[in-house]
Amino acid sequence: MSGGSLFAKDKLVLVRAADRILFPGNAAAAAIDDDAAAAKDGAVKAKDREEAFLACIQKPAGRTWLVLELASLPRNRTLGKRLAELAHVIPCPQPTQRELAPWIAGQARKDGAAIDDDAVEMLLRAHGADIGVLAAELDKLVLFAGAGQRITSAMVGEFLTGTIEFDIFGFTNAIEARNAAEAVFYARRIATQGARDQKGKRESADTSAHKVLAILAGTLENLLRAKMAKARRADAEEFARSAGLSPWRARKLMEASGKFSARELRHMVSFAADQIRSTHDTGGDVMLSLETMAVSFTAAT
């Protein structure tokens, strides 16, 4: 910030995850701020560093632009409040499935391909709201399908096979369909083999199972919300808007919720939450929890 660029009149400085530098944990910040030993060694206190930083950004060298990428801007802290006053703050909220589904379809059309609704949903459930990853995966799928062709869920499945996302998709789909054999198959495969992450690195069975538990809990909560939406006679579009889901996913959840009673879903949500707490807090057997849920959640009533 204090030195100009050697190659151009303008200079852009981008700091990713800047909150880790500017806003460390309260306890850590207090320790840094009042650490007598650090002061004795000539270290600059946190407050002095903040003032130096603010002075620097108010009088940068030449035409210098500073972009700070922050998960959040804590305006209750002095530095956060000053930054909000001095900087131009651009909120970047996480996009919802409802917003991303048409974006994926539009990107596919721009590349000369079409994509099925269930293929869009599979991509969203596999990669979440990470637009960079979604765009990269879509580019590969368009090349795989060929110009002017349609991307199907089977094609997406081929790309995901062997990854944790594929096993999660298979497991949660089996729970929704009350397919005990398929749910147990995925639970046992995860419990014995683990799965590969997106970089191809194999994760431990324990890590994979914990991820599946967390995502299953979210799926069960959405099933219960879908059940309640049906009870108040809401349609899929209304449910999609209220839950931030794609219309296709909302319809599928409302259909799947018909296989369960509201009482069952409340029990399943509570049971899944208990299993997550016990496996994280007390070191319970996460693989056993996964298989137990596969059996009990798909049992006929």
Short mmCIF file of C-alpha atoms in Angstrom, two decimals:
data_model
loop_
_atom_site.label_atom_id
_atom_site.label_comp_id
_atom_site.label_asym_id
_atom_site.label_seq_id
_atom_site.Cartn_x
_atom_site.Cartn_y
_atom_site.Cartn_z
CA MET A 1 0.00 0.00 0.00
CA SER A 2 2.84 2.39 0.78
CA GLY A 3 4.71 1.73 -2.48
CA GLY A 4 3.50 2.28 -6.03
CA SER A 5 3.56 -0.20 -8.90
CA LEU A 6 6.65 -0.50 -11.08
CA PHE A 7 4.61 -1.57 -14.11
CA ALA A 8 1.45 0.55 -14.17
CA LYS A 9 -0.12 3.70 -12.77
CA ASP A 10 -2.77 1.69 -10.90
CA LYS A 11 -2.16 -1.07 -8.37
CA LEU A 12 -4.70 -3.49 -6.90
CA VAL A 13 -3.99 -5.27 -3.62
CA LEU A 14 -6.35 -8.19 -2.89
CA VAL A 15 -6.33 -9.78 0.57
CA ARG A 16 -8.35 -12.98 0.83
CA ALA A 17 -9.73 -14.12 4.20
CA ALA A 18 -8.67 -10.75 5.61
CA ASP A 19 -10.80 -11.21 8.73
CA ARG A 20 -8.32 -13.82 9.97
CA ILE A 21 -5.68 -11.09 10.03
CA LEU A 22 -7.74 -8.07 11.02
CA PHE A 23 -10.22 -9.66 13.43
CA PRO A 24 -8.68 -12.60 15.28
CA GLY A 25 -10.63 -14.21 18.14
CA ASN A 26 -11.45 -11.90 21.04
CA ALA A 27 -9.26 -13.81 23.50
CA ALA A 28 -6.33 -13.87 21.08
CA ALA A 29 -6.77 -10.17 20.28
CA ALA A 30 -6.79 -9.25 23.97
CA ALA A 31 -3.69 -11.32 24.57
CA ILE A 32 -1.85 -9.63 21.70
CA ASP A 33 -3.04 -6.19 22.76
CA ASP A 34 -1.86 -6.42 26.37
CA ASP A 35 1.00 -8.87 26.19
CA ALA A 36 3.72 -7.23 28.28
CA ALA A 37 6.39 -9.58 27.01
CA ALA A 38 5.63 -8.69 23.40
CA ALA A 39 5.74 -4.99 24.23
CA LYS A 40 9.05 -5.50 26.01
CA ASP A 41 10.49 -7.10 22.90
CA GLY A 42 9.47 -4.07 20.85
CA ALA A 43 6.37 -5.62 19.23
CA VAL A 44 3.66 -3.17 18.21
CA LYS A 45 0.41 -3.53 20.13
CA ALA A 46 -2.76 -4.48 18.31
CA LYS A 47 -4.28 -1.03 18.74
CA ASP A 48 -1.20 0.63 17.29
CA ARG A 49 -1.23 -1.79 14.35
CA GLU A 50 -4.86 -0.94 13.66
CA GLU A 51 -4.11 2.78 13.68
CA ALA A 52 -1.13 2.28 11.36
CA PHE A 53 -3.29 0.21 9.01
CA LEU A 54 -6.06 2.82 8.94
CA ALA A 55 -3.56 5.61 8.30
CA CYS A 56 -2.06 3.61 5.43
CA ILE A 57 -5.37 2.96 3.65
CA GLN A 58 -6.40 6.60 4.00
CA LYS A 59 -3.22 7.80 2.27
CA PRO A 60 -2.13 5.06 -0.15
CA ALA A 61 0.77 5.53 -2.53
CA GLY A 62 -0.43 6.76 -5.91
CA ARG A 63 -3.48 5.07 -7.44
CA THR A 64 -3.62 2.03 -5.18
CA TRP A 65 -6.79 0.02 -4.56
CA LEU A 66 -7.17 -2.30 -1.58
CA VAL A 67 -9.78 -5.07 -1.70
CA LEU A 68 -10.44 -6.97 1.53
CA GLU A 69 -12.35 -10.25 1.33
CA LEU A 70 -14.16 -10.80 4.64
CA ALA A 71 -16.53 -13.50 5.84
CA SER A 72 -18.17 -10.75 7.93
CA LEU A 73 -17.47 -7.18 9.04
CA PRO A 74 -17.78 -6.92 12.84
CA ARG A 75 -19.08 -3.36 13.21
CA ASN A 76 -19.16 -3.77 17.00
CA ARG A 77 -15.35 -3.60 17.01
CA THR A 78 -13.48 -0.32 16.54
CA LEU A 79 -11.60 -1.41 13.43
CA GLY A 80 -14.75 -2.85 11.84
CA LYS A 81 -16.66 0.38 12.52
CA ARG A 82 -13.86 2.52 11.03
CA LEU A 83 -13.60 0.33 7.94
CA ALA A 84 -17.35 0.58 7.39
CA GLU A 85 -17.00 4.39 7.48
CA LEU A 86 -13.93 4.59 5.22
CA ALA A 87 -14.49 1.81 2.71
CA HIS A 88 -17.12 0.96 0.14
CA VAL A 89 -18.71 -2.22 1.52
CA ILE A 90 -20.18 -4.60 -1.06
CA PRO A 91 -22.35 -7.34 0.54
CA CYS A 92 -21.95 -10.71 -1.19
CA PRO A 93 -24.63 -12.99 0.30
CA GLN A 94 -24.42 -16.72 -0.31
CA PRO A 95 -26.66 -17.61 -3.27
CA THR A 96 -29.50 -20.04 -2.61
CA GLN A 97 -30.32 -23.20 -4.56
CA ARG A 98 -33.31 -21.35 -5.98
CA GLU A 99 -30.99 -18.71 -7.43
CA LEU A 100 -28.31 -21.13 -8.60
CA ALA A 101 -30.55 -23.64 -10.41
CA PRO A 102 -31.51 -21.24 -13.24
CA TRP A 103 -27.93 -19.94 -13.32
CA ILE A 104 -26.61 -23.46 -13.99
CA ALA A 105 -29.21 -24.03 -16.71
CA GLY A 106 -28.32 -20.67 -18.27
CA GLN A 107 -24.60 -21.40 -18.23
CA ALA A 108 -25.24 -24.74 -19.94
CA ARG A 109 -27.29 -22.99 -22.65
CA LYS A 110 -24.49 -20.45 -23.21
CA ASP A 111 -22.14 -23.38 -23.82
CA GLY A 112 -24.57 -24.91 -26.33
CA ALA A 113 -25.96 -27.68 -24.11
CA ALA A 114 -29.10 -28.43 -22.11
CA ILE A 115 -29.23 -29.90 -18.61
CA ASP A 116 -31.96 -31.90 -16.88
CA ASP A 117 -33.49 -30.63 -13.63
CA ASP A 118 -32.33 -33.69 -11.69
CA ALA A 119 -28.79 -33.20 -13.03
CA VAL A 120 -28.86 -29.59 -11.79
CA GLU A 121 -30.04 -30.79 -8.39
CA MET A 122 -27.32 -33.42 -8.23
CA LEU A 123 -24.66 -30.77 -8.93
CA LEU A 124 -26.08 -28.47 -6.26
CA ARG A 125 -26.23 -31.20 -3.65
CA ALA A 126 -22.70 -32.28 -4.49
CA HIS A 127 -21.00 -28.88 -4.60
CA GLY A 128 -23.28 -26.53 -2.67
CA ALA A 129 -23.17 -22.83 -3.50
CA ASP A 130 -19.52 -22.76 -4.63
CA ILE A 131 -19.97 -20.99 -8.00
CA GLY A 132 -16.36 -21.52 -9.02
CA VAL A 133 -16.57 -25.29 -8.55
CA LEU A 134 -20.02 -25.46 -10.18
CA ALA A 135 -18.76 -23.57 -13.24
CA ALA A 136 -15.70 -25.81 -13.57
CA GLU A 137 -17.76 -29.00 -13.23
CA LEU A 138 -20.30 -27.71 -15.74
CA ASP A 139 -17.55 -26.99 -18.26
CA LYS A 140 -16.33 -30.59 -17.95
CA LEU A 141 -19.88 -31.94 -18.31
CA VAL A 142 -20.51 -29.89 -21.46
CA LEU A 143 -17.32 -31.29 -23.02
CA PHE A 144 -18.30 -34.80 -21.91
CA ALA A 145 -21.84 -34.56 -23.33
CA GLY A 146 -20.82 -32.85 -26.56
CA ALA A 147 -22.14 -29.73 -28.29
CA GLY A 148 -25.92 -29.56 -28.57
CA GLN A 149 -26.44 -32.55 -26.26
CA ARG A 150 -28.36 -32.86 -22.99
CA ILE A 151 -26.57 -33.32 -19.65
CA THR A 152 -28.31 -35.98 -17.56
CA SER A 153 -28.05 -37.05 -13.93
CA ALA A 154 -26.35 -40.24 -15.13
CA MET A 155 -23.53 -38.14 -16.62
CA VAL A 156 -23.17 -36.15 -13.39
CA GLY A 157 -23.13 -39.45 -11.50
CA GLU A 158 -20.23 -40.69 -13.63
CA PHE A 159 -18.20 -37.62 -12.65
CA LEU A 160 -19.07 -38.01 -8.98
CA THR A 161 -18.66 -41.79 -8.68
CA GLY A 162 -16.23 -42.65 -5.90
CA THR A 163 -16.39 -39.20 -4.29
CA ILE A 164 -17.98 -38.41 -0.96
CA GLU A 165 -20.59 -36.32 -2.79
CA PHE A 166 -21.73 -39.33 -4.81
CA ASP A 167 -22.10 -41.49 -1.69
CA ILE A 168 -23.94 -38.72 0.16
CA PHE A 169 -26.31 -38.28 -2.78
CA GLY A 170 -26.97 -42.01 -2.94
CA PHE A 171 -27.43 -42.36 0.82
CA THR A 172 -29.78 -39.42 1.28
CA ASN A 173 -31.79 -40.38 -1.81
CA ALA A 174 -32.22 -43.89 -0.38
CA ILE A 175 -33.46 -42.45 2.92
CA GLU A 176 -35.96 -40.24 1.09
CA ALA A 177 -37.18 -43.24 -0.92
CA ARG A 178 -37.24 -45.48 2.20
CA ASN A 179 -35.04 -47.92 0.32
CA ALA A 180 -33.39 -49.86 3.15
CA ALA A 181 -31.11 -52.04 1.02
CA GLU A 182 -29.64 -49.07 -0.86
CA ALA A 183 -29.27 -46.96 2.28
CA VAL A 184 -27.42 -49.76 4.08
CA PHE A 185 -25.23 -50.33 1.00
CA TYR A 186 -24.03 -46.72 0.98
CA ALA A 187 -23.70 -46.58 4.77
CA ARG A 188 -21.49 -49.69 4.81
CA ARG A 189 -19.40 -48.53 1.88
CA ILE A 190 -18.73 -45.19 3.56
CA ALA A 191 -18.06 -46.92 6.90
CA THR A 192 -15.56 -49.39 5.46
CA GLN A 193 -13.93 -47.54 2.58
CA GLY A 194 -14.32 -43.81 3.14
CA ALA A 195 -14.49 -41.81 -0.07
CA ARG A 196 -12.43 -39.51 -2.26
CA ASP A 197 -12.69 -35.76 -2.02
CA GLN A 198 -12.86 -33.52 -5.12
CA LYS A 199 -9.05 -33.53 -5.42
CA GLY A 200 -9.00 -37.33 -5.55
CA LYS A 201 -7.54 -37.73 -2.06
CA ARG A 202 -9.15 -40.55 -0.09
CA GLU A 203 -10.72 -39.42 3.16
CA SER A 204 -10.94 -41.64 6.22
CA ALA A 205 -14.17 -43.55 6.78
CA ASP A 206 -14.70 -41.57 9.97
CA THR A 207 -14.40 -38.19 8.20
CA SER A 208 -16.70 -39.32 5.40
CA ALA A 209 -19.30 -40.63 7.85
CA HIS A 210 -19.32 -37.37 9.82
CA LYS A 211 -19.99 -35.42 6.61
CA VAL A 212 -22.84 -37.73 5.67
CA LEU A 213 -24.37 -37.39 9.15
CA ALA A 214 -24.38 -33.60 8.93
CA ILE A 215 -25.88 -33.52 5.43
CA LEU A 216 -28.46 -36.18 6.31
CA ALA A 217 -29.59 -34.04 9.24
CA GLY A 218 -30.17 -31.13 6.83
CA THR A 219 -32.11 -33.40 4.45
CA LEU A 220 -34.37 -34.62 7.27
CA GLU A 221 -35.07 -31.05 8.36
CA ASN A 222 -36.06 -30.17 4.78
CA LEU A 223 -38.32 -33.23 4.61
CA LEU A 224 -40.08 -32.07 7.78
CA ARG A 225 -40.43 -28.55 6.36
CA ALA A 226 -41.91 -30.07 3.18
CA LYS A 227 -44.36 -32.10 5.25
CA MET A 228 -45.47 -28.98 7.11
CA ALA A 229 -45.79 -27.08 3.81
CA LYS A 230 -48.09 -29.81 2.45
CA ALA A 231 -50.14 -29.69 5.65
CA ARG A 232 -50.85 -25.99 5.15
CA ARG A 233 -51.61 -26.67 1.47
CA ALA A 234 -48.61 -24.77 0.11
CA ASP A 235 -47.49 -25.67 -3.41
CA ALA A 236 -43.93 -26.52 -4.45
CA GLU A 237 -43.23 -22.99 -5.70
CA GLU A 238 -44.24 -21.45 -2.37
CA PHE A 239 -42.19 -24.01 -0.44
CA ALA A 240 -39.18 -23.42 -2.73
CA ARG A 241 -39.31 -19.68 -2.07
CA SER A 242 -39.64 -20.03 1.71
CA ALA A 243 -36.90 -22.68 2.00
CA GLY A 244 -34.50 -21.17 -0.55
CA LEU A 245 -34.55 -24.34 -2.67
CA SER A 246 -34.82 -24.95 -6.38
CA PRO A 247 -38.41 -25.68 -7.51
CA TRP A 248 -37.39 -29.15 -8.67
CA ARG A 249 -35.82 -29.98 -5.29
CA ALA A 250 -38.86 -28.59 -3.47
CA ARG A 251 -41.17 -30.83 -5.49
CA LYS A 252 -39.04 -33.90 -4.83
CA LEU A 253 -38.94 -33.22 -1.09
CA MET A 254 -42.71 -32.75 -0.96
CA GLU A 255 -43.18 -36.04 -2.79
CA ALA A 256 -40.72 -37.85 -0.52
CA SER A 257 -42.28 -36.39 2.63
CA GLY A 258 -45.45 -38.31 1.78
CA LYS A 259 -43.62 -41.55 2.65
CA PHE A 260 -43.25 -40.42 6.28
CA SER A 261 -45.58 -39.20 9.00
CA ALA A 262 -44.87 -35.86 10.67
CA ARG A 263 -44.21 -37.74 13.92
CA GLU A 264 -41.65 -39.98 12.22
CA LEU A 265 -39.82 -37.00 10.69
CA ARG A 266 -39.70 -35.13 14.01
CA HIS A 267 -38.24 -38.24 15.63
CA MET A 268 -35.70 -38.66 12.81
CA VAL A 269 -34.58 -35.01 13.02
CA SER A 270 -34.17 -35.30 16.80
CA PHE A 271 -32.39 -38.66 16.55
CA ALA A 272 -29.96 -37.37 13.90
CA ALA A 273 -29.15 -34.31 16.03
CA ASP A 274 -28.49 -36.56 19.04
CA GLN A 275 -26.20 -38.79 16.97
CA ILE A 276 -24.20 -35.80 15.70
CA ARG A 277 -23.77 -34.48 19.24
CA SER A 278 -22.78 -37.86 20.66
CA THR A 279 -20.28 -38.70 17.92
CA HIS A 280 -18.63 -35.28 18.12
CA ASP A 281 -18.75 -34.64 21.86
CA THR A 282 -18.25 -38.09 23.34
CA GLY A 283 -16.47 -39.90 20.53
CA GLY A 284 -19.34 -42.25 19.74
CA ASP A 285 -19.11 -44.73 16.87
CA VAL A 286 -20.10 -42.60 13.88
CA MET A 287 -20.16 -45.56 11.48
CA LEU A 288 -22.54 -47.47 13.75
CA SER A 289 -24.76 -44.36 13.97
CA LEU A 290 -24.86 -44.11 10.18
CA GLU A 291 -25.88 -47.73 9.69
CA THR A 292 -28.42 -47.56 12.52
CA MET A 293 -30.10 -44.59 10.86
CA ALA A 294 -30.02 -46.31 7.46
CA VAL A 295 -32.04 -49.19 8.91
CA SER A 296 -34.37 -47.35 11.28
CA PHE A 297 -35.21 -44.42 8.96
CA THR A 298 -36.19 -46.68 6.07
CA ALA A 299 -38.14 -49.25 8.10
CA ALA A 300 -41.74 -49.69 7.06
CA THR A 301 -44.40 -48.48 9.50
#
